[in-house]
Amino acid sequence: MFIRTTKRKNRDGSVVEYLQLAHNVRHPETRKPTAQIIHNFGRADLIDRDAMMRLCQSIARACGLELEVGGTAVPGRTLLEKTWPAELKLLGSRQLGTVLVAEALWERLGIGEALRKVAADANCQVPYERALFAMTANRLCEPRSKLGVWDRWLPTVHLPSCQGLKLDHFYEAMDLLHASAAEVEKTIFFNTANLFNLEVDVVFYDTTTASFEIDFEDAELVVSAEGGEEDLSRPVSGLRKRGKSKNGTWNPQVVVALAVTREGFPVRSWVFPGNTADVTTIETVKKDLSGWQLNRCLFVADAGMNSEDNRKRLSLGGGKYLLAARAGSVKEIKEEVLTRGGRYKKVGDNLQVKEVEIGTGVLRRRYFVCFNPREAERQNLHRESVLEELRQELDRHRDWDATAKWAIELLASQRTRRYLGISKAGKIFIDTAKIEAARKLDGKWVLITNDDTLQAEDAATGYKNLLIIERCFRTMKSTQIHMTPMYHWLPRRIEAHIKICVLALLLQRVAEFMTGKTWGWLHHALAQFQATEFETPSHLFFRRNEPPEEVLSTLKTLKISIPKPILEVVNRHSEA
């Protein structure tokens, strides 16, 4: 309902305004909103002002407003403000939803209990578990440095249990986590496995790199066991070593290894020096997981982990493995596995697989050749595009000398060199034999296993599930948790920082697993649930807002109770 003004122009050119009370209704035929006149007040210049004032006062009373005798509304004088205490001040709001979920899962998975036990065993008087939770929760909200967490992030969230923490407590808590990482990770994993009834029959393993923006790699460090004064009898090698990162750069870095379940829940993490080759990490991983009695599960990894020594290590104690093999560089695979006849079995809409056995008895090796028709078509089209570019480039030059600058560039390019050769006369040419060899590998990859009970279709789908660990690394490194940049240089602090990121990944994956929603959606929804801070001369108190429907449904799915309306009351006199 509204006051409508209409104008009419007289013959003498004057304009007359009329006031009407109207409201919008939908036309029964056109279904378009049209204005319906309820009452005509008449000409604006001849209107009964007293009658309009009585109407205004009547409406004001219904709306909780006061009007002065002259007809002017008193600004801000609502019924709510008339009952609002003059000494009560609203100071601001803080985030509540995300940290509420993170803390509930932190306790449910037994992380808090495990860390408190470690701190108690070390006779710690500082609540280091709270500092570790704050750093983990920050990774799920707005990842910052440790200084940023303490100085800028904690004041923006409602975490009363973290009040009173000092910056030094964060670094000391990281040292405590590093000293007891293996024990804590084991406890947390088995708590998670029991809580969700996980069948840890398959463990996916892979590595990634985390680079540092520094000029030189670490030399040997000289630190004491307690991390205090220097002790020349205890040299420690630095972790930040030069190596080729996963994105192709050559920077000082560390190698981060991660083992996860088929649901994407982290099992355990490792940190190696940056110059560590992937294949050399298996011995440490196998030894650590065997100590957890996980040596009888199926170990799935990419071709970077596949070597004869690693296969022997993984098979010790009855261990089973499923590893990708380099189809284009292993003689046995090129000459025997890929050339062996047999029909492919259709596993999915775009996946076919066949089994090939080589050798007999103890020397028997089981291979699975997997074929993706859609990927084969894509690779063929890409290769034809590259070959067409090569032909055009060769046509542009009369002399095809392999020492020419343009030829060297083609031979150095990963995109083109696989199809080029150099003749005895030193001339560059397109090698048809290499093209034919590449064509035979289109859409194919080869797996090797020592598990006699593993079916071909289970092997193919099991390896495709290795993509879940790629998603875990992507989440940790770039999209949400932001493991880098790292501002630490001590090895124990670097390792502790990565362990904190893995804890954040675990909380995130559990929330996603239980709700079926992505963490991006969950964090955006939970950001609407906040705590408002009020101040009186004697007290400070926090009150939550009414959670929207999507927050209520999320908390219900996660089985987290909604806090009471009044979250916290602080007596300012007792504080003083």
Coordinates of C-alpha atoms in Angstrom, one line a residue:
M1 CA 0.0 0.0 0.0
F2 CA 1.3 3.4 -0.9
I3 CA 0.4 7.1 -1.5
R4 CA 0.1 7.7 -5.3
T5 CA 0.5 11.1 -6.9
T6 CA -1.1 12.0 -10.2
K7 CA -0.8 15.2 -12.2
R8 CA -3.2 17.0 -14.5
K9 CA -2.3 20.0 -16.8
N10 CA -4.9 22.7 -17.2
R11 CA -5.5 24.7 -20.3
D12 CA -3.8 27.7 -18.8
G13 CA -0.6 25.6 -18.4
S14 CA -0.9 25.2 -14.6
V15 CA -0.3 21.7 -13.1
V16 CA -2.6 20.2 -10.4
E17 CA -1.5 17.2 -8.2
Y18 CA -3.9 14.7 -6.7
L19 CA -3.1 12.3 -3.8
Q20 CA -4.5 8.8 -3.7
L21 CA -4.2 5.7 -1.4
A22 CA -3.5 2.7 -3.6
H23 CA -2.1 -0.8 -3.6
N24 CA -0.9 -3.2 -6.3
V25 CA -3.1 -6.1 -7.5
R26 CA -2.5 -8.6 -10.3
H27 CA -4.7 -8.3 -13.4
P28 CA -6.8 -11.4 -13.7
E29 CA -6.1 -11.8 -17.5
T30 CA -2.7 -10.2 -18.2
R31 CA -1.3 -11.3 -14.7
K32 CA 0.6 -8.0 -14.6
P33 CA 0.6 -5.9 -11.5
T34 CA -1.7 -2.8 -11.7
A35 CA -2.4 0.0 -9.2
Q36 CA -5.9 -0.2 -7.6
I37 CA -7.2 3.1 -6.0
I38 CA -8.5 2.6 -2.4
H39 CA -9.2 6.2 -1.5
N40 CA -9.0 9.6 -3.2
F41 CA -7.6 12.4 -0.9
G42 CA -8.3 15.1 -3.5
R43 CA -6.1 17.9 -4.7
A44 CA -2.8 18.2 -2.9
D45 CA -3.1 22.0 -2.4
L46 CA -6.6 21.6 -0.9
I47 CA -6.1 18.5 1.2
D48 CA -7.3 18.4 4.8
R49 CA -4.0 18.4 6.6
D50 CA -5.5 17.6 10.1
A51 CA -7.1 14.5 8.7
M52 CA -3.9 13.4 7.0
M53 CA -2.0 14.0 10.3
R54 CA -4.5 11.8 12.3
L55 CA -3.9 9.1 9.7
C56 CA -0.2 9.5 10.0
Q57 CA -0.3 9.2 13.8
S58 CA -2.5 6.1 13.6
I59 CA 0.0 4.5 11.2
A60 CA 3.0 5.6 13.4
R61 CA 1.4 4.0 16.5
A62 CA 1.1 0.7 14.7
C63 CA 4.7 0.9 13.5
G64 CA 6.1 1.9 16.9
L65 CA 7.0 5.5 15.9
E66 CA 6.4 8.7 17.6
L67 CA 5.3 11.9 15.9
E68 CA 5.8 15.4 17.3
V69 CA 2.9 17.8 17.4
G70 CA 4.2 19.6 14.4
G71 CA 4.1 16.4 12.4
T72 CA 7.8 15.6 12.3
A73 CA 8.8 12.0 13.0
V74 CA 11.4 11.7 15.9
P75 CA 14.4 10.1 14.2
G76 CA 15.4 6.7 15.7
R77 CA 12.7 6.7 18.4
T78 CA 11.3 3.2 17.8
L79 CA 9.5 1.1 20.4
L80 CA 12.6 -1.2 20.4
E81 CA 14.9 1.7 21.2
K82 CA 12.6 3.0 23.9
T83 CA 13.1 -0.3 25.7
W84 CA 16.9 -0.6 24.7
P85 CA 19.1 0.2 27.7
A86 CA 21.0 3.4 27.1
E87 CA 24.2 1.9 28.5
L88 CA 24.1 -1.2 26.2
K89 CA 26.5 -0.9 23.2
L90 CA 26.8 -3.2 20.2
L91 CA 30.6 -3.6 19.5
G92 CA 30.5 -5.8 16.5
S93 CA 30.2 -9.4 15.2
R94 CA 32.5 -12.4 14.9
Q95 CA 32.5 -15.5 12.9
L96 CA 31.0 -18.5 14.6
G97 CA 29.8 -21.1 12.1
T98 CA 33.0 -22.5 10.7
V99 CA 34.9 -22.6 13.9
L100 CA 31.9 -24.2 15.6
V101 CA 31.9 -27.0 13.1
A102 CA 35.7 -27.3 13.1
E103 CA 35.8 -27.6 16.9
A104 CA 33.0 -30.2 17.1
L105 CA 34.8 -32.4 14.5
W106 CA 38.1 -31.8 16.3
E107 CA 36.8 -33.3 19.5
R108 CA 34.7 -36.0 17.7
L109 CA 37.7 -37.4 15.9
G110 CA 39.7 -37.4 19.1
I111 CA 42.3 -34.9 18.0
G112 CA 41.9 -32.6 21.0
E113 CA 42.0 -35.5 23.4
A114 CA 45.2 -36.9 21.8
L115 CA 47.0 -33.5 21.9
R116 CA 45.9 -32.8 25.4
K117 CA 47.3 -36.2 26.5
V118 CA 50.6 -35.5 24.8
A119 CA 50.8 -32.1 26.5
A120 CA 50.0 -33.6 29.9
D121 CA 52.6 -36.3 29.5
A122 CA 55.2 -33.5 28.8
N123 CA 54.0 -31.6 31.9
C124 CA 53.0 -28.6 29.8
Q125 CA 51.1 -25.8 31.7
V126 CA 50.1 -23.9 28.6
P127 CA 47.0 -25.0 26.6
Y128 CA 49.1 -25.9 23.5
E129 CA 46.1 -28.0 22.1
R130 CA 44.1 -24.7 21.8
A131 CA 47.0 -23.1 19.9
L132 CA 47.1 -26.0 17.5
F133 CA 43.3 -25.9 17.0
A134 CA 43.4 -22.2 16.3
M135 CA 46.1 -22.7 13.6
T136 CA 44.2 -25.7 12.1
A137 CA 40.8 -23.8 12.1
N138 CA 42.5 -20.8 10.5
R139 CA 43.5 -23.0 7.5
L140 CA 39.8 -23.7 7.0
C141 CA 38.8 -20.1 7.1
E142 CA 41.4 -17.5 6.1
P143 CA 44.8 -19.1 6.0
R144 CA 47.4 -16.8 7.5
S145 CA 50.9 -16.9 9.0
K146 CA 51.2 -17.8 12.7
L147 CA 51.6 -14.1 13.5
G148 CA 48.5 -13.4 11.4
V149 CA 46.5 -16.0 13.3
W150 CA 47.4 -14.6 16.7
D151 CA 47.3 -10.9 15.8
R152 CA 44.6 -10.5 13.2
W153 CA 42.5 -13.6 12.8
L154 CA 41.6 -14.7 16.4
P155 CA 40.0 -11.3 17.2
T156 CA 37.5 -11.9 14.3
V157 CA 36.2 -15.3 15.4
H158 CA 34.4 -16.4 18.6
L159 CA 36.9 -18.7 20.3
P160 CA 36.9 -17.9 24.0
S161 CA 39.0 -20.9 24.8
C162 CA 41.9 -19.4 22.8
Q163 CA 41.9 -16.2 24.8
G164 CA 45.1 -15.4 26.5
L165 CA 47.4 -17.3 24.1
K166 CA 50.7 -15.6 23.3
L167 CA 52.5 -15.7 20.0
D168 CA 55.3 -17.9 21.5
H169 CA 52.7 -20.4 22.5
F170 CA 51.9 -21.1 18.8
Y171 CA 55.5 -21.9 18.0
E172 CA 56.0 -24.0 21.1
A173 CA 52.8 -25.9 20.2
M174 CA 54.3 -26.7 16.8
D175 CA 57.4 -28.1 18.4
L176 CA 55.2 -30.3 20.7
L177 CA 53.3 -31.6 17.6
H178 CA 56.5 -32.3 15.8
A179 CA 57.9 -34.3 18.7
S180 CA 54.8 -36.5 19.0
A181 CA 53.5 -36.5 15.4
A182 CA 53.7 -40.3 14.8
E183 CA 51.8 -41.1 18.0
V184 CA 49.1 -38.4 17.4
E185 CA 48.6 -39.4 13.7
K186 CA 48.1 -43.0 14.6
T187 CA 45.6 -42.2 17.3
I188 CA 43.6 -39.8 15.1
F189 CA 43.5 -42.2 12.2
F190 CA 42.2 -45.2 14.2
N191 CA 39.6 -43.0 15.9
T192 CA 38.4 -41.8 12.5
A193 CA 38.4 -45.4 11.1
N194 CA 36.3 -46.6 14.0
L195 CA 34.0 -43.6 13.9
F196 CA 33.1 -44.1 10.2
N197 CA 33.6 -47.9 10.1
L198 CA 36.3 -47.4 7.4
E199 CA 37.6 -50.5 5.7
V200 CA 41.3 -49.7 5.3
D201 CA 41.8 -52.3 2.5
V202 CA 43.2 -49.7 0.0
V203 CA 45.7 -47.0 0.7
F204 CA 46.5 -44.4 -2.0
Y205 CA 49.9 -42.8 -1.9
D206 CA 51.6 -40.0 -3.8
T207 CA 54.0 -37.1 -3.3
T208 CA 54.0 -33.4 -4.1
T209 CA 56.4 -30.5 -3.6
A210 CA 56.2 -27.3 -1.7
S211 CA 58.6 -24.6 -2.9
F212 CA 60.2 -21.7 -1.0
E213 CA 60.9 -18.3 -2.4
I214 CA 64.6 -18.3 -1.3
D215 CA 67.8 -18.1 -3.2
F216 CA 69.8 -20.9 -1.6
E217 CA 69.0 -24.3 -0.2
D218 CA 69.6 -25.2 3.4
A219 CA 73.1 -26.1 4.6
E220 CA 73.6 -28.3 7.7
L221 CA 71.9 -26.7 10.7
V222 CA 73.3 -26.9 14.2
V223 CA 70.6 -27.2 16.8
S224 CA 70.1 -28.9 20.1
A225 CA 67.5 -31.6 20.7
E226 CA 65.3 -29.1 22.6
G227 CA 65.7 -26.5 19.8
G228 CA 67.4 -24.1 22.2
E229 CA 71.1 -23.1 22.3
E230 CA 73.5 -24.5 19.7
D231 CA 75.0 -27.9 20.2
L232 CA 77.9 -28.6 17.9
S233 CA 77.6 -32.3 18.5
R234 CA 74.1 -32.4 16.8
P235 CA 74.3 -31.3 13.2
V236 CA 70.9 -31.6 11.4
S237 CA 70.5 -31.5 7.6
G238 CA 68.1 -28.9 6.4
L239 CA 64.9 -29.9 4.5
R240 CA 64.8 -27.1 1.9
K241 CA 66.9 -28.6 -1.0
R242 CA 66.9 -27.8 -4.7
G243 CA 64.8 -30.2 -6.8
K244 CA 62.4 -30.3 -9.7
S245 CA 59.0 -29.3 -8.4
K246 CA 55.8 -30.8 -9.7
N247 CA 55.1 -27.5 -11.6
G248 CA 58.5 -27.7 -13.4
T249 CA 60.5 -25.1 -11.5
W250 CA 63.9 -25.8 -9.9
N251 CA 63.7 -24.1 -6.4
P252 CA 64.6 -25.0 -2.9
Q253 CA 61.7 -27.2 -1.8
V254 CA 60.5 -30.0 0.4
V255 CA 58.7 -33.2 -0.7
V256 CA 55.4 -33.9 0.9
A257 CA 54.1 -37.5 0.9
L258 CA 50.5 -38.4 1.8
A259 CA 48.6 -41.6 2.2
V260 CA 44.8 -41.5 2.1
T261 CA 41.9 -43.9 2.2
R262 CA 39.5 -44.4 -0.7
E263 CA 37.2 -41.7 1.0
G264 CA 40.1 -39.2 0.9
F265 CA 40.8 -39.3 4.6
P266 CA 44.5 -38.8 5.4
V267 CA 46.2 -41.8 6.9
R268 CA 49.6 -40.3 7.5
S269 CA 51.9 -37.7 6.0
W270 CA 55.7 -37.5 5.6
V271 CA 58.1 -34.7 4.8
F272 CA 61.3 -35.4 2.9
P273 CA 64.2 -33.1 1.7
G274 CA 63.5 -31.4 -1.6
N275 CA 66.0 -33.5 -3.5
T276 CA 64.4 -36.8 -2.6
A277 CA 63.3 -39.0 -5.5
D278 CA 59.8 -40.4 -5.3
V279 CA 60.9 -44.0 -5.5
T280 CA 63.2 -43.7 -2.5
T281 CA 60.3 -42.7 -0.2
I282 CA 58.6 -46.1 -0.3
E283 CA 60.9 -47.8 2.3
T284 CA 60.0 -45.2 4.9
V285 CA 56.3 -45.3 4.1
K286 CA 56.2 -49.1 4.1
K287 CA 58.0 -49.3 7.5
D288 CA 55.7 -46.7 9.1
L289 CA 52.5 -48.2 7.9
S290 CA 53.6 -51.7 8.8
G291 CA 54.0 -50.4 12.4
W292 CA 50.3 -49.5 12.2
Q293 CA 49.4 -53.1 11.0
L294 CA 48.4 -51.7 7.6
N295 CA 50.9 -53.8 5.7
R296 CA 48.2 -56.1 4.4
C297 CA 46.2 -53.5 2.6
L298 CA 46.4 -52.8 -1.1
F299 CA 49.0 -50.0 -1.7
V300 CA 48.1 -47.9 -4.8
A301 CA 50.6 -45.5 -6.3
D302 CA 51.6 -43.8 -9.6
A303 CA 54.4 -44.8 -11.9
G304 CA 56.9 -42.6 -10.1
M305 CA 56.9 -45.1 -7.2
N306 CA 57.4 -48.2 -9.4
S307 CA 60.8 -49.8 -9.3
E308 CA 62.0 -53.4 -8.7
D309 CA 63.3 -52.5 -5.3
N310 CA 60.0 -50.9 -4.3
R311 CA 58.0 -53.8 -5.4
K312 CA 60.1 -56.1 -3.3
R313 CA 59.7 -53.8 -0.3
L314 CA 55.9 -53.6 -0.7
S315 CA 55.5 -57.3 -1.0
L316 CA 57.4 -58.1 2.2
G317 CA 55.2 -59.5 5.0
G318 CA 52.4 -60.4 2.5
G319 CA 52.0 -56.8 1.4
K320 CA 49.9 -56.1 -1.8
Y321 CA 50.5 -53.4 -4.3
L322 CA 48.9 -51.9 -7.4
L323 CA 51.3 -49.7 -9.3
A324 CA 51.2 -47.9 -12.6
A325 CA 54.0 -48.8 -15.0
R326 CA 55.8 -46.7 -17.6
A327 CA 54.4 -48.3 -20.7
G328 CA 56.6 -46.5 -23.2
S329 CA 60.0 -47.2 -21.5
V330 CA 59.8 -50.7 -20.0
K331 CA 61.0 -53.3 -22.5
E332 CA 58.9 -56.1 -21.2
I333 CA 55.7 -54.0 -21.4
K334 CA 56.4 -52.7 -24.9
E335 CA 57.4 -56.1 -26.4
E336 CA 55.3 -58.5 -24.5
V337 CA 52.4 -56.9 -22.6
L338 CA 51.1 -54.4 -25.2
T339 CA 51.6 -56.8 -28.1
R340 CA 49.8 -59.7 -26.4
G341 CA 46.4 -60.5 -27.9
G342 CA 43.1 -60.7 -26.1
R343 CA 39.8 -58.9 -25.7
Y344 CA 39.2 -55.9 -23.6
K345 CA 36.5 -56.1 -20.9
K346 CA 34.2 -53.1 -20.7
V347 CA 34.3 -51.8 -17.1
G348 CA 32.6 -48.4 -17.5
D349 CA 31.2 -46.1 -20.2
N350 CA 34.7 -45.0 -21.1
L351 CA 37.0 -47.7 -19.6
Q352 CA 38.1 -51.1 -20.9
V353 CA 40.7 -53.5 -19.4
K354 CA 42.4 -56.8 -20.1
E355 CA 44.7 -58.9 -18.1
V356 CA 48.2 -60.1 -19.3
E357 CA 50.3 -62.6 -17.3
I358 CA 54.1 -62.8 -17.9
G359 CA 56.1 -65.7 -16.5
T360 CA 55.1 -68.6 -14.3
G361 CA 55.4 -69.7 -10.7
V362 CA 57.1 -67.2 -8.3
L363 CA 58.3 -65.2 -11.4
R364 CA 54.7 -64.6 -12.5
R365 CA 53.7 -61.0 -13.0
R366 CA 50.1 -59.8 -13.4
Y367 CA 49.6 -56.8 -15.7
F368 CA 46.4 -54.9 -16.5
V369 CA 46.2 -53.0 -19.8
C370 CA 43.6 -50.2 -19.4
F371 CA 42.1 -48.4 -22.4
N372 CA 40.1 -45.2 -22.6
P373 CA 38.6 -44.7 -26.1
R374 CA 37.8 -41.1 -25.5
E375 CA 41.3 -40.3 -24.4
A376 CA 42.7 -42.2 -27.3
E377 CA 40.7 -40.0 -29.7
R378 CA 41.9 -36.9 -27.9
Q379 CA 45.5 -37.9 -28.0
N380 CA 45.3 -38.8 -31.7
L381 CA 43.8 -35.4 -32.6
H382 CA 46.4 -33.6 -30.5
R383 CA 49.2 -35.5 -32.2
E384 CA 47.9 -34.7 -35.7
S385 CA 47.8 -31.0 -34.8
V386 CA 51.4 -31.1 -33.6
L387 CA 52.5 -33.0 -36.7
E388 CA 50.8 -30.5 -39.0
E389 CA 52.7 -27.7 -37.2
L390 CA 55.9 -29.6 -37.7
R391 CA 55.3 -30.1 -41.4
Q392 CA 54.6 -26.4 -41.8
E393 CA 57.8 -25.5 -39.9
L394 CA 59.9 -27.8 -42.0
D395 CA 58.5 -26.4 -45.2
R396 CA 59.6 -22.9 -44.1
H397 CA 63.3 -24.0 -44.2
R398 CA 65.4 -25.3 -47.0
D399 CA 68.2 -26.5 -44.8
W400 CA 67.1 -29.0 -42.2
D401 CA 70.4 -29.0 -40.3
A402 CA 69.8 -30.2 -36.7
T403 CA 72.2 -27.6 -35.4
A404 CA 70.1 -24.7 -36.7
K405 CA 68.5 -22.6 -34.0
W406 CA 64.9 -23.4 -35.1
A407 CA 65.7 -27.1 -35.2
I408 CA 67.3 -27.0 -31.7
E409 CA 64.2 -25.4 -30.3
L410 CA 62.0 -28.1 -31.8
L411 CA 64.3 -30.8 -30.5
A412 CA 64.2 -29.3 -27.0
S413 CA 60.4 -28.9 -26.9
Q414 CA 58.6 -31.6 -25.0
R415 CA 55.7 -31.1 -27.3
T416 CA 57.5 -31.8 -30.6
R417 CA 60.7 -33.7 -29.8
R418 CA 59.0 -37.0 -29.4
Y419 CA 58.1 -37.1 -33.1
L420 CA 61.5 -36.0 -34.4
G421 CA 64.7 -37.8 -35.3
I422 CA 68.2 -36.9 -36.6
S423 CA 69.6 -38.6 -39.6
K424 CA 73.2 -39.8 -40.0
A425 CA 73.8 -36.8 -42.1
G426 CA 72.8 -34.5 -39.2
K427 CA 69.4 -33.5 -40.6
I428 CA 66.2 -33.2 -38.7
F429 CA 63.2 -35.2 -39.9
I430 CA 59.7 -36.4 -38.7
D431 CA 60.2 -40.0 -37.5
T432 CA 57.3 -42.2 -38.6
A433 CA 58.5 -45.0 -36.3
K434 CA 58.1 -42.8 -33.2
I435 CA 54.7 -41.7 -34.4
E436 CA 53.6 -45.3 -34.8
A437 CA 54.9 -46.2 -31.4
A438 CA 53.0 -43.3 -29.8
R439 CA 49.9 -44.2 -31.7
K440 CA 49.9 -47.7 -30.1
L441 CA 49.9 -46.1 -26.6
D442 CA 46.9 -43.8 -27.3
G443 CA 44.5 -44.0 -24.4
K444 CA 46.3 -46.8 -22.7
W445 CA 48.0 -47.2 -19.3
V446 CA 49.4 -50.3 -17.7
L447 CA 49.2 -51.5 -14.1
I448 CA 51.1 -54.2 -12.3
T449 CA 50.1 -56.0 -9.1
N450 CA 51.1 -59.0 -6.9
D451 CA 47.5 -59.5 -5.6
D452 CA 46.2 -62.8 -7.0
T453 CA 42.7 -62.0 -5.8
L454 CA 42.4 -58.7 -7.5
Q455 CA 40.0 -58.7 -10.5
A456 CA 40.8 -56.7 -13.6
E457 CA 37.8 -54.3 -13.3
D458 CA 38.7 -53.7 -9.6
A459 CA 42.2 -52.9 -10.5
A460 CA 41.2 -50.4 -13.2
T461 CA 38.6 -48.5 -11.1
G462 CA 41.0 -48.7 -8.1
Y463 CA 43.7 -46.9 -9.9
K464 CA 41.3 -44.3 -11.3
N465 CA 40.4 -43.5 -7.7
L466 CA 44.0 -42.4 -7.2
L467 CA 42.7 -39.1 -8.5
I468 CA 41.3 -38.4 -5.1
I469 CA 44.8 -37.9 -3.7
E470 CA 45.4 -35.4 -6.5
R471 CA 42.4 -33.5 -5.2
C472 CA 43.7 -33.6 -1.7
F473 CA 47.0 -32.1 -2.8
R474 CA 45.2 -29.4 -4.8
T475 CA 43.1 -28.5 -1.8
M476 CA 46.1 -28.3 0.5
K477 CA 48.4 -26.4 -1.9
S478 CA 46.2 -23.9 -3.7
T479 CA 42.5 -23.9 -3.5
Q480 CA 41.5 -23.7 0.2
I481 CA 44.1 -24.7 2.8
H482 CA 47.1 -22.9 1.2
M483 CA 50.0 -24.9 2.5
T484 CA 52.3 -22.4 0.8
P485 CA 53.8 -19.9 1.2
M486 CA 55.6 -21.2 4.3
Y487 CA 57.5 -18.7 6.5
H488 CA 59.5 -21.3 8.5
W489 CA 63.1 -22.4 8.1
L490 CA 63.6 -24.8 11.0
P491 CA 62.9 -28.4 9.8
R492 CA 60.7 -29.2 12.8
R493 CA 58.6 -26.1 12.2
I494 CA 58.2 -26.9 8.5
E495 CA 57.1 -30.5 9.3
A496 CA 54.7 -29.2 12.0
H497 CA 53.2 -26.7 9.6
I498 CA 52.5 -29.4 7.1
K499 CA 51.0 -31.7 9.8
I500 CA 48.6 -28.8 10.7
C501 CA 47.6 -28.5 7.1
V502 CA 46.9 -32.3 7.0
L503 CA 44.7 -32.0 10.1
A504 CA 42.8 -29.2 8.4
L505 CA 42.4 -31.5 5.4
L506 CA 41.0 -34.3 7.6
L507 CA 38.4 -32.0 9.2
Q508 CA 37.4 -30.7 5.7
R509 CA 37.1 -34.2 4.1
V510 CA 35.0 -35.5 7.1
A511 CA 32.6 -32.5 6.8
E512 CA 32.4 -33.0 3.0
F513 CA 31.9 -36.8 3.5
M514 CA 29.1 -36.4 6.0
T515 CA 27.2 -33.6 4.2
G516 CA 27.9 -34.4 0.5
K517 CA 28.7 -30.7 0.0
T518 CA 32.0 -29.1 -1.0
W519 CA 33.9 -27.2 1.6
G520 CA 33.5 -24.0 -0.4
W521 CA 29.7 -24.3 -0.1
L522 CA 29.9 -25.2 3.5
H523 CA 32.2 -22.3 4.5
H524 CA 30.0 -19.8 2.6
A525 CA 26.9 -21.1 4.3
L526 CA 28.4 -21.2 7.8
A527 CA 29.8 -17.7 7.4
Q528 CA 26.1 -16.5 8.0
F529 CA 26.2 -17.9 11.5
Q530 CA 27.8 -15.2 13.7
A531 CA 28.2 -14.0 17.3
T532 CA 27.5 -10.4 18.2
E533 CA 29.4 -8.7 21.0
F534 CA 27.6 -6.3 23.4
E535 CA 29.0 -4.2 26.1
T536 CA 27.6 -2.7 29.3
P537 CA 29.5 -0.8 32.1
S538 CA 29.8 -4.0 34.0
H539 CA 29.7 -6.9 31.5
L540 CA 30.6 -8.1 28.0
F541 CA 28.5 -10.8 26.4
F542 CA 28.1 -12.5 23.1
R543 CA 24.8 -13.5 21.5
R544 CA 24.4 -15.6 18.4
N545 CA 22.2 -14.7 15.6
E546 CA 19.3 -16.9 14.4
P547 CA 20.9 -19.4 12.0
P548 CA 19.5 -19.5 8.4
E549 CA 17.8 -22.7 7.2
E550 CA 21.0 -23.9 5.3
V551 CA 23.0 -23.5 8.5
L552 CA 20.4 -25.4 10.5
S553 CA 20.4 -28.3 8.0
T554 CA 24.2 -28.4 7.8
L555 CA 24.5 -28.6 11.6
K556 CA 21.8 -31.2 11.8
T557 CA 23.5 -33.4 9.2
L558 CA 26.9 -33.0 11.0
K559 CA 25.1 -33.9 14.3
I560 CA 26.2 -30.7 16.0
S561 CA 23.9 -29.0 18.5
I562 CA 23.0 -25.3 18.1
P563 CA 24.5 -23.2 20.9
K564 CA 22.4 -21.4 23.4
P565 CA 21.4 -17.8 22.4
I566 CA 23.7 -16.3 25.0
L567 CA 27.2 -17.7 24.2
E568 CA 29.3 -16.0 26.8
V569 CA 29.0 -13.5 29.6
V570 CA 32.1 -11.8 31.0
N571 CA 32.1 -9.7 34.2
R572 CA 34.4 -6.8 33.5
H573 CA 35.0 -6.1 37.2
S574 CA 36.2 -9.7 37.8
E575 CA 38.5 -9.3 34.8
A576 CA 40.1 -6.2 36.3

